[in-house]
Coordinates of C-alpha atoms in Angstrom, one line a residue:
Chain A
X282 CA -10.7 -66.6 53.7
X283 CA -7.2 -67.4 53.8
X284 CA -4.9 -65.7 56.1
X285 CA -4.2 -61.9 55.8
X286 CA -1.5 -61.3 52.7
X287 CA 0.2 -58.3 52.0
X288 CA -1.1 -57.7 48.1
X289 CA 2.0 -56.0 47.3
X290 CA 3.4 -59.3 47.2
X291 CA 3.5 -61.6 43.8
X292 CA -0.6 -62.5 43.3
X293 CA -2.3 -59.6 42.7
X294 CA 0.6 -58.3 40.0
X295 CA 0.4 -62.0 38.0
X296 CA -3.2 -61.7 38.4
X297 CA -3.0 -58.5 36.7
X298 CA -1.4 -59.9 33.7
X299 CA -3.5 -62.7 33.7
X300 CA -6.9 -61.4 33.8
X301 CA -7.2 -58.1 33.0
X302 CA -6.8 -58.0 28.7
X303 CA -9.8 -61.5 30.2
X304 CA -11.9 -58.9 31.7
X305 CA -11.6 -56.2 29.5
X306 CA -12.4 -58.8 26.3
X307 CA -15.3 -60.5 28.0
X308 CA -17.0 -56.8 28.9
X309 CA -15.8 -55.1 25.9
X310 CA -17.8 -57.7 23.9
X311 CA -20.7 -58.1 25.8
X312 CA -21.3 -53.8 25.4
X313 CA -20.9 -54.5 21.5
X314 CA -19.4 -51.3 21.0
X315 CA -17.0 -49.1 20.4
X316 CA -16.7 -48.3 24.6
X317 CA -13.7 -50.5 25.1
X318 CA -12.4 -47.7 26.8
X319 CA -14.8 -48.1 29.4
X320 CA -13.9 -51.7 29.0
X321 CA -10.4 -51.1 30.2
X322 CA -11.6 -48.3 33.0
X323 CA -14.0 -51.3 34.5
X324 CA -10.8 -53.6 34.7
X325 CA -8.7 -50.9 36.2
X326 CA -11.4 -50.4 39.1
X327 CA -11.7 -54.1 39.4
X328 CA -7.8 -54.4 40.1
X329 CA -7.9 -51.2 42.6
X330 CA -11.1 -52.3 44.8
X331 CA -9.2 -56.0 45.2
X332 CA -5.9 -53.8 46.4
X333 CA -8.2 -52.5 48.8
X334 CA -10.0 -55.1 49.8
X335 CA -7.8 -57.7 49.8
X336 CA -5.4 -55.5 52.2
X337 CA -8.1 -55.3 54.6
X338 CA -10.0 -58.8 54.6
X339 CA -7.2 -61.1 53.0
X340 CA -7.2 -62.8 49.5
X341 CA -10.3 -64.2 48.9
X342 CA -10.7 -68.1 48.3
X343 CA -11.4 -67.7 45.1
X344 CA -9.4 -64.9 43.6
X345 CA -10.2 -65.2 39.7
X346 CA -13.9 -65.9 40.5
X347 CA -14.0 -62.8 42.6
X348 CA -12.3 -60.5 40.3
X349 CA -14.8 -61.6 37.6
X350 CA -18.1 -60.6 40.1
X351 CA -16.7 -57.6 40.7
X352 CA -15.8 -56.4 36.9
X353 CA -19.2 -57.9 36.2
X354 CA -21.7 -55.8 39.0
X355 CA -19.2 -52.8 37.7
X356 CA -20.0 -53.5 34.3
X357 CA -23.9 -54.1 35.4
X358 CA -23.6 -50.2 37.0
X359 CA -22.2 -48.8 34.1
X360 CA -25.4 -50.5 32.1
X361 CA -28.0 -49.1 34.3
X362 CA -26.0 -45.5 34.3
X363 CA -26.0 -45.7 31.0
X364 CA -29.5 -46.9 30.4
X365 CA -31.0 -44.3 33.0
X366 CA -29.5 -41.6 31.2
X367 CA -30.3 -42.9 28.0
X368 CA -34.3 -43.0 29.5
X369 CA -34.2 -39.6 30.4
X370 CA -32.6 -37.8 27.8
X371 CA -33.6 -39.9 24.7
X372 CA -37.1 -40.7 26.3
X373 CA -39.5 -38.9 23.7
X374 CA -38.3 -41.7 21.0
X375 CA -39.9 -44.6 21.9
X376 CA -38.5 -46.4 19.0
X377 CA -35.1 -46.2 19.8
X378 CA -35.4 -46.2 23.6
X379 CA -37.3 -49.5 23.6
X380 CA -34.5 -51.2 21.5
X381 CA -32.2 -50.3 23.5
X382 CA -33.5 -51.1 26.6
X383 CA -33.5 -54.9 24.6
X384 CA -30.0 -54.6 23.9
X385 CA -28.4 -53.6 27.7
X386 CA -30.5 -56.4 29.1
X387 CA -29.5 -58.4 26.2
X388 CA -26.0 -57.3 27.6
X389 CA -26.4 -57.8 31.0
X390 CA -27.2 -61.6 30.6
X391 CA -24.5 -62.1 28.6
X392 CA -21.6 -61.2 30.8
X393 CA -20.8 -64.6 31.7
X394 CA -16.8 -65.5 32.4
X395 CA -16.8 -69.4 31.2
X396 CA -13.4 -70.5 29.6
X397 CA -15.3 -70.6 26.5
X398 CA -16.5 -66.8 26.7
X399 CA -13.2 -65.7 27.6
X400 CA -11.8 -67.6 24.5
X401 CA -14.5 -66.3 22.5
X402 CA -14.0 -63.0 23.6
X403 CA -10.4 -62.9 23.2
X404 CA -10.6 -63.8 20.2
X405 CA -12.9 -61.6 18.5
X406 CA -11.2 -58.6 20.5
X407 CA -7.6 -59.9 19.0
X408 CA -9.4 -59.8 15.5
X409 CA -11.0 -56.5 15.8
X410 CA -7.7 -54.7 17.2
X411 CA -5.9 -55.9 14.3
X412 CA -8.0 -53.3 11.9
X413 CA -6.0 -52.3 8.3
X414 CA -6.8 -49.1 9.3
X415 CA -3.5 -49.3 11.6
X416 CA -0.3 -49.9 10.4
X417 CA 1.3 -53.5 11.4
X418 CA 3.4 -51.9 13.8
X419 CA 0.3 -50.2 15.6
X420 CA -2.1 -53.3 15.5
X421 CA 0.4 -55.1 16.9
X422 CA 1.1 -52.7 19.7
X423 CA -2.4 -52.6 20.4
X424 CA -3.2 -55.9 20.7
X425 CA -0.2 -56.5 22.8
X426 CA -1.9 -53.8 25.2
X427 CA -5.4 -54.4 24.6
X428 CA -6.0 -58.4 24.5
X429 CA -2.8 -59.4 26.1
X430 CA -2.2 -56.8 29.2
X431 CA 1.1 -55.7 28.3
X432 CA 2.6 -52.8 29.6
X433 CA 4.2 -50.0 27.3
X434 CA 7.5 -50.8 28.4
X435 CA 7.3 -54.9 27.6
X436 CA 5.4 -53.9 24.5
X437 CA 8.9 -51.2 23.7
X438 CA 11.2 -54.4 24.5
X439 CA 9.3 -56.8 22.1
X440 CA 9.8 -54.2 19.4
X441 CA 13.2 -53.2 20.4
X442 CA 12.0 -49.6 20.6
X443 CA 12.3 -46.6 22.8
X444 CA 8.9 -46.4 25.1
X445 CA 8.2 -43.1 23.8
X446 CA 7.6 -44.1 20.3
X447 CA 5.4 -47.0 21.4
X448 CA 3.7 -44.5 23.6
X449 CA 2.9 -42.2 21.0
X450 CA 1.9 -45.3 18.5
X451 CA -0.6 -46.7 20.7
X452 CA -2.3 -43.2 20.8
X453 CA -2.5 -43.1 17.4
X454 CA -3.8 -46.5 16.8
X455 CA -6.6 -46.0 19.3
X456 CA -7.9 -42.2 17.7
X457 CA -7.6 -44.7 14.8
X458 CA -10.1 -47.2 15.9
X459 CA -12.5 -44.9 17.1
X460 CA -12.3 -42.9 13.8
X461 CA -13.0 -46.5 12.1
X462 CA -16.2 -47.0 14.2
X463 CA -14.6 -50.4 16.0
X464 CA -16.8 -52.9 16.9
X465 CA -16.2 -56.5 18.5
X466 CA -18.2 -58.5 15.6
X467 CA -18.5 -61.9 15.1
X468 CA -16.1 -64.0 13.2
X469 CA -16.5 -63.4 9.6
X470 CA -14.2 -65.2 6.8
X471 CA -13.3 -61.8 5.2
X472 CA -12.4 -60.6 8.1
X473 CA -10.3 -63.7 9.0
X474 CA -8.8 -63.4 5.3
X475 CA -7.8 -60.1 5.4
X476 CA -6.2 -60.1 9.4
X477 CA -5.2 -64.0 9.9
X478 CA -1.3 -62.6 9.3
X479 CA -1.0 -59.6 11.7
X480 CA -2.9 -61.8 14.6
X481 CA 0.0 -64.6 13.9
X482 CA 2.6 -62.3 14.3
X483 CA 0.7 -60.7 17.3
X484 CA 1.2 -64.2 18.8
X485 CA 4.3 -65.0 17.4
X486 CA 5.5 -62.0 19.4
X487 CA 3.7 -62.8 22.4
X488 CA 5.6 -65.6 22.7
X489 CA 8.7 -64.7 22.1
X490 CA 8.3 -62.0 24.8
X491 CA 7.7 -64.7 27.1
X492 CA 10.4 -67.0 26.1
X493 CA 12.9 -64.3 25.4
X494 CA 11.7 -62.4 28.9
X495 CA 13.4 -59.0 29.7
X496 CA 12.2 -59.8 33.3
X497 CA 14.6 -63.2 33.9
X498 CA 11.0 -63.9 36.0
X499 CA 10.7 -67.8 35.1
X500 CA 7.2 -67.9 36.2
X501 CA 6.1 -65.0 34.5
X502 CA 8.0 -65.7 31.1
X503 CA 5.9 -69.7 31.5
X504 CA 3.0 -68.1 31.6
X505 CA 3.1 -65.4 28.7
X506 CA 4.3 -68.5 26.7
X507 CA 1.8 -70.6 27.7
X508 CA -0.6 -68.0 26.8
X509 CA 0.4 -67.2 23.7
X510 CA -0.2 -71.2 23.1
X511 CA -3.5 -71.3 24.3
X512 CA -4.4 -68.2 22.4
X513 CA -3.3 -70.5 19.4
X514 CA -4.9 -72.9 20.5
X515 CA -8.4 -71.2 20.2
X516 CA -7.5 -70.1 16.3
X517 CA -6.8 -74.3 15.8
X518 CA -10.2 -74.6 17.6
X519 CA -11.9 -72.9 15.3
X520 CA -12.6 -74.1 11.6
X521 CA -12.0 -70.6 10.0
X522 CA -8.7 -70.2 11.6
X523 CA -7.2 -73.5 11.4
X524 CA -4.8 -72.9 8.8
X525 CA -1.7 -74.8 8.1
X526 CA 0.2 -72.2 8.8
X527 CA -1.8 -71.5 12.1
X528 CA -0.6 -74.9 13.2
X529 CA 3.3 -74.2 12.0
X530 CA 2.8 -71.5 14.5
X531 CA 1.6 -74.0 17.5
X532 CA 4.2 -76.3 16.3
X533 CA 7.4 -74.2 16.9
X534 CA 5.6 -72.4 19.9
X535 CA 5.5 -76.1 21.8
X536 CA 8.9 -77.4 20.5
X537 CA 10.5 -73.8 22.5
X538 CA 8.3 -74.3 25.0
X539 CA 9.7 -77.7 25.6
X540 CA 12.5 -76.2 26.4
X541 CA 10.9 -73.8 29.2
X542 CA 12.2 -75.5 32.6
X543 CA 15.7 -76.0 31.0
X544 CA 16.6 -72.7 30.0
X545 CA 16.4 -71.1 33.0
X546 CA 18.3 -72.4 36.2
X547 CA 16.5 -71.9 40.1
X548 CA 17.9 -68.6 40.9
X549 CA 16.5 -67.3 37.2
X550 CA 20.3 -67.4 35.2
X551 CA 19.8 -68.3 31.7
X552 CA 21.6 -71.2 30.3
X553 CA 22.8 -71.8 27.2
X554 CA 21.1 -74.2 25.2
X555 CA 24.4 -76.4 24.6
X556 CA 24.7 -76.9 28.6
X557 CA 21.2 -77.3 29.6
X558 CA 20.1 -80.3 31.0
X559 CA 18.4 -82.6 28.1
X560 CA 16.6 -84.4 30.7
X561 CA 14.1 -81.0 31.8
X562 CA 13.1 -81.1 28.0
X563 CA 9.3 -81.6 27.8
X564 CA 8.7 -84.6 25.8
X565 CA 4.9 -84.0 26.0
X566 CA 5.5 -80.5 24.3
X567 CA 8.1 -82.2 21.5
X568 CA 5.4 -84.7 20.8
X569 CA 2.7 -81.9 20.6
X570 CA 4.5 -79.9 18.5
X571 CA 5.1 -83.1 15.9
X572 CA 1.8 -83.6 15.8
X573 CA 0.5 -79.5 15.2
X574 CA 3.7 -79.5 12.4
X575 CA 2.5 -82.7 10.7
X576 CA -0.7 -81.0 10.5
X577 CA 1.0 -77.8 9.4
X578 CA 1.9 -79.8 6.1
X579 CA -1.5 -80.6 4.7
X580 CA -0.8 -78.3 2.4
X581 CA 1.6 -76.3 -0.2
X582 CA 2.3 -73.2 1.6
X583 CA 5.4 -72.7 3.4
X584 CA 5.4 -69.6 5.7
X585 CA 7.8 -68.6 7.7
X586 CA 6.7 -70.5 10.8
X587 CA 7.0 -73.7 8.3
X588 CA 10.7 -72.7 8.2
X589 CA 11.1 -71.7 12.1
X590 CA 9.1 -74.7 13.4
X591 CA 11.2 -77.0 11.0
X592 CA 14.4 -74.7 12.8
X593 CA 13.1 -76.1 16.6
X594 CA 12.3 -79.0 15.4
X595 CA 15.9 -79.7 14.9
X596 CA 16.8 -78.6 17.9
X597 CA 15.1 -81.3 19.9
X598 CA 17.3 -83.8 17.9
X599 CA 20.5 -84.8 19.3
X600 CA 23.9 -83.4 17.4
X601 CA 24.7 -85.2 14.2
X602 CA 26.7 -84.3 11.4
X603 CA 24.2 -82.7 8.9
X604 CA 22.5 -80.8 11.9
X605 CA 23.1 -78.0 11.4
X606 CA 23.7 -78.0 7.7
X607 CA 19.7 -78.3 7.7
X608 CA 19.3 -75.2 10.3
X609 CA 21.4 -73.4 7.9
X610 CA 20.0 -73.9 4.7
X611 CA 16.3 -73.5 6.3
X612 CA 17.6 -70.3 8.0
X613 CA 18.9 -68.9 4.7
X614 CA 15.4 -69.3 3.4
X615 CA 13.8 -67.7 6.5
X616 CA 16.2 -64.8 5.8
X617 CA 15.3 -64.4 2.6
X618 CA 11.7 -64.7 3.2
X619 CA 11.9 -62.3 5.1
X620 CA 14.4 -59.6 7.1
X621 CA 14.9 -59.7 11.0
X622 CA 18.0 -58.5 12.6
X623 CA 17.2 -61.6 15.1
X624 CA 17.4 -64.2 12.2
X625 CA 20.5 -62.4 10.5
X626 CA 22.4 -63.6 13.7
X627 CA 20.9 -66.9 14.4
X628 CA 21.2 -67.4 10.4
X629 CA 25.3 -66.4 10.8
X630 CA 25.3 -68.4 14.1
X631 CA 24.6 -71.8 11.9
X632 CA 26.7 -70.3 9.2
X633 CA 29.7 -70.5 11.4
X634 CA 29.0 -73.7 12.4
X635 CA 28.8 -75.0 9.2
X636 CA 31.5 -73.0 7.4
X637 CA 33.6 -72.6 10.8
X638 CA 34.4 -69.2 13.1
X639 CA 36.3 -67.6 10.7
X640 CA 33.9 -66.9 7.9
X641 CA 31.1 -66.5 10.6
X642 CA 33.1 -63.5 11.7
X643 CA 33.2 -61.7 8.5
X644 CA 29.2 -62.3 7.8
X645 CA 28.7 -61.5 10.8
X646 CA 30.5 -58.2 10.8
X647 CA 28.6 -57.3 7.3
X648 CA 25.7 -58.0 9.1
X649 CA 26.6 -54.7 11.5
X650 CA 24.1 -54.1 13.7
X651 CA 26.1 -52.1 16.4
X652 CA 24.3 -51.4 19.8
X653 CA 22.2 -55.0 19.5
X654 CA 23.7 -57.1 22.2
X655 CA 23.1 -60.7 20.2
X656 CA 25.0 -58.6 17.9
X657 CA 28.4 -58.0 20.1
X658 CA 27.3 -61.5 21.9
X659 CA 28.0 -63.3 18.7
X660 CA 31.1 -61.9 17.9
X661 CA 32.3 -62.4 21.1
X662 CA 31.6 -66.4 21.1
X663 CA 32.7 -66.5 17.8
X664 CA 36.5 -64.6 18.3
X665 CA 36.8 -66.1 21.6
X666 CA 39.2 -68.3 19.9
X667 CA 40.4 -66.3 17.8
X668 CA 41.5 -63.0 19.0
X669 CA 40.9 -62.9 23.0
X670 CA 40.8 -58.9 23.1
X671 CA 38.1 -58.2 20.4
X672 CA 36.2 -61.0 22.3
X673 CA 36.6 -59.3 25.6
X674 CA 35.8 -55.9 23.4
X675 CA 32.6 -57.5 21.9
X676 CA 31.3 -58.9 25.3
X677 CA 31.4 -55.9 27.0
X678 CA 29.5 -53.5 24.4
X679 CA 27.1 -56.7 25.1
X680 CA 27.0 -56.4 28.5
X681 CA 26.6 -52.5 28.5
X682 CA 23.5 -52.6 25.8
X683 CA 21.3 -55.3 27.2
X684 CA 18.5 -54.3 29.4
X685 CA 18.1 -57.8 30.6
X686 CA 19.4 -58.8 34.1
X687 CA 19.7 -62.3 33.6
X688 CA 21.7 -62.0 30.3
X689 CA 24.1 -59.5 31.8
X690 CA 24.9 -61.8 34.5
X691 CA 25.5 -64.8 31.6
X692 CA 27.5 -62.5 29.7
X693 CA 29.3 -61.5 32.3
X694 CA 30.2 -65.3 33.5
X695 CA 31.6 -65.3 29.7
X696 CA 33.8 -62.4 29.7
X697 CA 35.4 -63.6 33.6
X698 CA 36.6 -66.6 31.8
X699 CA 38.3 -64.8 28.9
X700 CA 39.7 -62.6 31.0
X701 CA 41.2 -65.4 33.0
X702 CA 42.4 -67.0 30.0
X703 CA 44.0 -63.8 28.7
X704 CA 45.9 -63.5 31.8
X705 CA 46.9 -66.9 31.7
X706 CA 45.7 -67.6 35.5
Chain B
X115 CA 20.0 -46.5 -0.4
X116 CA 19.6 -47.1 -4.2
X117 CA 18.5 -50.6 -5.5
X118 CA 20.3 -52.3 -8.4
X119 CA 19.6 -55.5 -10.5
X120 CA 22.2 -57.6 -10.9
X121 CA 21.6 -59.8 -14.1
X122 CA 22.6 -63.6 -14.1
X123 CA 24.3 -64.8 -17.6
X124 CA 25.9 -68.1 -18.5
X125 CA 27.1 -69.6 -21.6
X126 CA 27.5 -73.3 -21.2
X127 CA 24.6 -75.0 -21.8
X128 CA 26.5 -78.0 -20.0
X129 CA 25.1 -79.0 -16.8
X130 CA 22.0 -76.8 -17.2
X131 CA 20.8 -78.3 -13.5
X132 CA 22.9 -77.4 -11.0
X133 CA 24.3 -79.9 -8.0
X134 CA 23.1 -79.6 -4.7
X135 CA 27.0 -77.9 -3.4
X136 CA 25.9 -75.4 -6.0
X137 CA 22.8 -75.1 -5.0
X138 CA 23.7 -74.6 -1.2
X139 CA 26.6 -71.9 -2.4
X140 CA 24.1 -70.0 -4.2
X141 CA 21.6 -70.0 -1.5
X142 CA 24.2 -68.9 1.2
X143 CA 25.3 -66.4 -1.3
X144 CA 21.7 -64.7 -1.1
X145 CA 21.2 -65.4 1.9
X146 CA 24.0 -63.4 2.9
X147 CA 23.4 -60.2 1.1
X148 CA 19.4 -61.1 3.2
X149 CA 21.3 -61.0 6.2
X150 CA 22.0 -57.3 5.7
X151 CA 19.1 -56.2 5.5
X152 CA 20.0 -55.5 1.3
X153 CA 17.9 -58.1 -0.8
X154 CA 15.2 -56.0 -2.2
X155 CA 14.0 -58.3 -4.5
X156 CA 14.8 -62.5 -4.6
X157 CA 14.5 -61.7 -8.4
X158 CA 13.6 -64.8 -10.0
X159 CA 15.1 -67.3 -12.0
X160 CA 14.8 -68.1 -15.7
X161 CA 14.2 -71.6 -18.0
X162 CA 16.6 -72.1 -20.7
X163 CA 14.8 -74.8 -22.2
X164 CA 11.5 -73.2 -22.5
X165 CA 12.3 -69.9 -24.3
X166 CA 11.7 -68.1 -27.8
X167 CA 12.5 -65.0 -29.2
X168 CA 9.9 -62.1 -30.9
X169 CA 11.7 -60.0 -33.8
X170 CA 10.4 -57.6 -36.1
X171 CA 8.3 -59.0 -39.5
X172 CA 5.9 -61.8 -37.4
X173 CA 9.5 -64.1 -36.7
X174 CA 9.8 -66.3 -33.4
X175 CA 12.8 -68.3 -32.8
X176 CA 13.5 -70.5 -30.1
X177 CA 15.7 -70.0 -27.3
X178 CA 16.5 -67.3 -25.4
X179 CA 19.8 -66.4 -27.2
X180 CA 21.1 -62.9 -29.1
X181 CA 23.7 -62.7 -31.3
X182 CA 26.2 -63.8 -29.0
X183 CA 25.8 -67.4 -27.2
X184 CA 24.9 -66.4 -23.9
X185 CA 22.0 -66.0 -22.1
X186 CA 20.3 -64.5 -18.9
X187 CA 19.7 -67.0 -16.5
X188 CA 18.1 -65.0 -13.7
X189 CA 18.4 -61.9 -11.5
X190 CA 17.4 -60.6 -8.3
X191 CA 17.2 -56.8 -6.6
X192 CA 20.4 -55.5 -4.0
X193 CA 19.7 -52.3 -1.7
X194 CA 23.3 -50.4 -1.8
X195 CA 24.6 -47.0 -1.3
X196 CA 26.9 -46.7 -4.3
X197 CA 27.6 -49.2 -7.5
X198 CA 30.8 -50.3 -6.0
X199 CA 28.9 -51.8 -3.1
X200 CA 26.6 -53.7 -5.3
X201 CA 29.7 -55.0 -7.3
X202 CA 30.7 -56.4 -4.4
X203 CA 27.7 -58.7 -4.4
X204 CA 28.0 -59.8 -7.6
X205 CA 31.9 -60.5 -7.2
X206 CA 30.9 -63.2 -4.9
X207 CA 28.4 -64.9 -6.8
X208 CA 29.4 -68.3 -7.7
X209 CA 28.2 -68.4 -10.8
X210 CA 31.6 -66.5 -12.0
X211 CA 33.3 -69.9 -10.8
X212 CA 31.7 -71.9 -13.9
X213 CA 32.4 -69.4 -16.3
X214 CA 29.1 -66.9 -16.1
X215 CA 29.0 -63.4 -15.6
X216 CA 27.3 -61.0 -13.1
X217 CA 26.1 -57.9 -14.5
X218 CA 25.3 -54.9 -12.7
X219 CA 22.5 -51.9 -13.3
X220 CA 21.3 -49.2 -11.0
X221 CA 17.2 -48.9 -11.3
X222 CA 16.3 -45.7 -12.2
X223 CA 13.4 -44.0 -10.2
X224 CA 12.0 -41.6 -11.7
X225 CA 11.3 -38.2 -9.7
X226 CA 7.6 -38.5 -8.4
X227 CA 5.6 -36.0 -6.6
X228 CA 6.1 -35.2 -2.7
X229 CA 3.3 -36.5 -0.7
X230 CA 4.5 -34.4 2.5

């Protein structure tokens, strides 16, 4: 045993995020069944008894490795609840008693929490929350909740949506999946066919919640990215799932996670990626992320992680003169594949870099999406030239609608300066 | 929000290919009606080359042409509140530069049943 901690401090909460969608997926598929309910409630208990525990006798050597005995005796209980109740009630059908004494024991032995039943699991859990029988919006949310442990409020920021509304969505979506008799199957090519695209985005989104963290956390915003990657990692693992655009995805995740350790500075401020250090860039993430977009062009599909891996890829290069002519054009494709309020402003961003800050301003005013901070961010940098009081206007409508700490502190480091240029001082 | 075509018609055959500057006009042209949120439809765009005609008694012709010497050379969807927004599209389309026109239509829906 270590030394007594205080589990209120950093450990158990990271743990929390790390291992309870693990537990939940590893028991939830072992039960093969719709019970993933009871899945979740076995986590929960698992996280409380180490609260207590831990408070008490100190964090244990092993802290992973003692959540996972715990969830698994709990998980063993629940079994032999179930299996007693199932004897006494259900006794007179021998049939049906006797098979399913088989199948708890059959259970029981396989609760096992290896790397590769945990990736297993994960996966066939992400695949079986993403059921059609949920709208895109709701699979998403509940897989967010489900395989990746994110709370309602991360889950409201990802979607840029009011808590309530997610709230009331992931309710639905679970009467939903009970209704549609869910079950954690194995793998099968019609079900990859049919759900590959909503378990992208799922991941996409993942990621981007990490790299684009509310929390200004750098450790915690790391390791939802790196998640997210490794989540990939098991669809490039597998043959059924290793699609082109699969590895488009794993390509632009490892290009922006390259740029992990030079985003963010040691006290958590953000910094803009024309002052960060080029140096922090991971080269071993550029270099991976060559290699999964290579891969990505094997063959004549071009998603839209093609087009935004292509976008990062060109990032990592240093500033030449046709730059950003190629972020444009491959941004005016992406916005044309498809809408997102997030690329009509990077997309306008590149625009006014190409075409200058003038006609950046007047797309980007079309554009109108009052309220979004990016939005009043943009036209902020982009009039600071131009007319110092809109800018000054702009940044603080910015500054008053992000929810993010580290953003408002940027922002406000902006707006200091133009007001200092404004007064001439 | 109502959604109207807007039809694509040119009348040179000259320079049927267009450069790459047009190319990259055109494409910031669309993407910029993308960008708020008002492309409904990338539409499509048409071959001059490989075209006929059908008309009444069994007769094909080749070409895409009607009586006058112009032709449709594509179209896409716009979302927008009133005609006079979608005009406003079409006004910037750079196809007017080399001497084509923009033409604009609203889509009729027709009434369907309320599921609510």
């Amino acid at each position: 045993m270590k030394e007594k901690t205080d589990p209120h401090d950093e450990l158990l909460p990271n743990l929390f995020r790390s291992e309870y969608a693990r537990i939940t997926a590893v028991i939830s598929r072992c039960f093969s069944l719709e019970h993933f309910e009871t899945a979740e409630d076995i986590a929960s208990e698992t996280f409380l008894k180490a609260a207590e525990v831990w408070s008490v006798n100190g964090v244990p050597e092993n802290p992973r490795a003692w959540l996972y005995t715990v969830a698994k005796n709990k998980a063993k209980d629940y079994l032999k609840r179930v299996s007693i109740f199932e004897m006494k009630v259900k006794g007179e059908i021998e049939l049906e008693e006797s098979y399913r004494t088989e199948s708890l024991s059959q259970s029981e032995r396989d609760i096992v929490f290896t790397e590769q039943a945990i990736a297993d699991s994960q996966l066939a859990m992400i695949f079986a929350v993403c059921n059609p029988a949920n709208s895109t919006e709701a699979q998403i949310s509940l897989a967010l909740q489900i395989l990746c442990g994110f709370s309602i409020e991360q889950i409201a920021n990802a979607f840029l949506a009011k808590t309530e509304t997610i709230k009331k969505r992931l309710l639905r979506a679970r009467t939903n999946l009970r209704n549609d008799n869910f079950r954690i199957d194995v793998l099968k090519e019609d079900a990859v066919q049919s759900r590959v695209d909503v378990v992208l985005r799922t991941l996409y989104l993942l990621f981007n919640e990490g790299y684009s963290s509310q929390s200004g956390n750098r450790l915690i915003s790391k390791d939802l990215c790196l998640e997210a990657i490794r989540l990939t990692l098991v669809l490039t693992d597998n043959p059924l799932t290793n699609t082109p655009e699969v590895n488009a995805l794993l390509a632009l995740m490892c290009y922006q996670a390259s740029r992990l350790d030079a985003r963010t500075d040691d006290t958590g401020q953000m910094i803009l990626f024309e002052q960060q250090d080029r140096s922090l860039w991971n080269q071993e993430f550029i270099d991976k992320g060559i290699y999964y977009l290579v891969n990505a062009c094997s063959g004549n599909e071009i998603s839209k992680y093609h087009l935004e891996a292509a976008i990062a890829y060109w990032h990592t290069t240093p500033a030449d003169n046709d730059k950003w002519e190629h972020i444009l054009q491959l941004y005016n494709q992406l916005i044309i594949t498809e809408y997102s309020p997030a690329t009509a402003l990077n997309r306008t961003f590149a625009l006014a870099k190409v075409c200058g800050n003038e006609r950046g301003i007047r797309e980007a005013e079309l554009v109108a999406l009052y309220g979004n901070h990016y939005y009043h961010a943009l036209l902020g940098y982009l009039y600071a030239d131009i007319d110092v009081d809109k800018s000054i206007a702009h940044y603080e409508e910015a500054i008053s609608s992000t929810r993010s700490m580290a953003e408002k502190k940027n922002l406000a480091k902006e707006l200091e300066r133009l007001t200092r240029v404004k007064t001439g001082s | 929000m109502k959604e109207f075509v807007l039809i694509f018609r040119r009348s040179e055959k000259s320079d049927l290919k267009p450069s790459p500057e047009q190319m990259r006009e055109r494409m910031d042209w669309l993407a910029g009606i993308a960008a708020q949120n008002k492309l409904a439809d990338k539409g499509r765009t048409l071959s001059v080359s490989n075209a006929k005609t059908a008309k009444p008694g069994n007769v094909v012709t080749d070409g895409p042409y009607a009586e006058i010497k112009e032709f449709v050379s594509g179209f896409i969807v716009v979302k927008a509140e009133t005609i006079d927004e979608a005009t406003e599209f079409a006004k910037a389309n750079p196809i007017l530069k080399k001497g084509g026109t923009v033409e604009v239509r609203e889509v009729i829906t027709f009434p369907v049943e309320s599921q609510d």
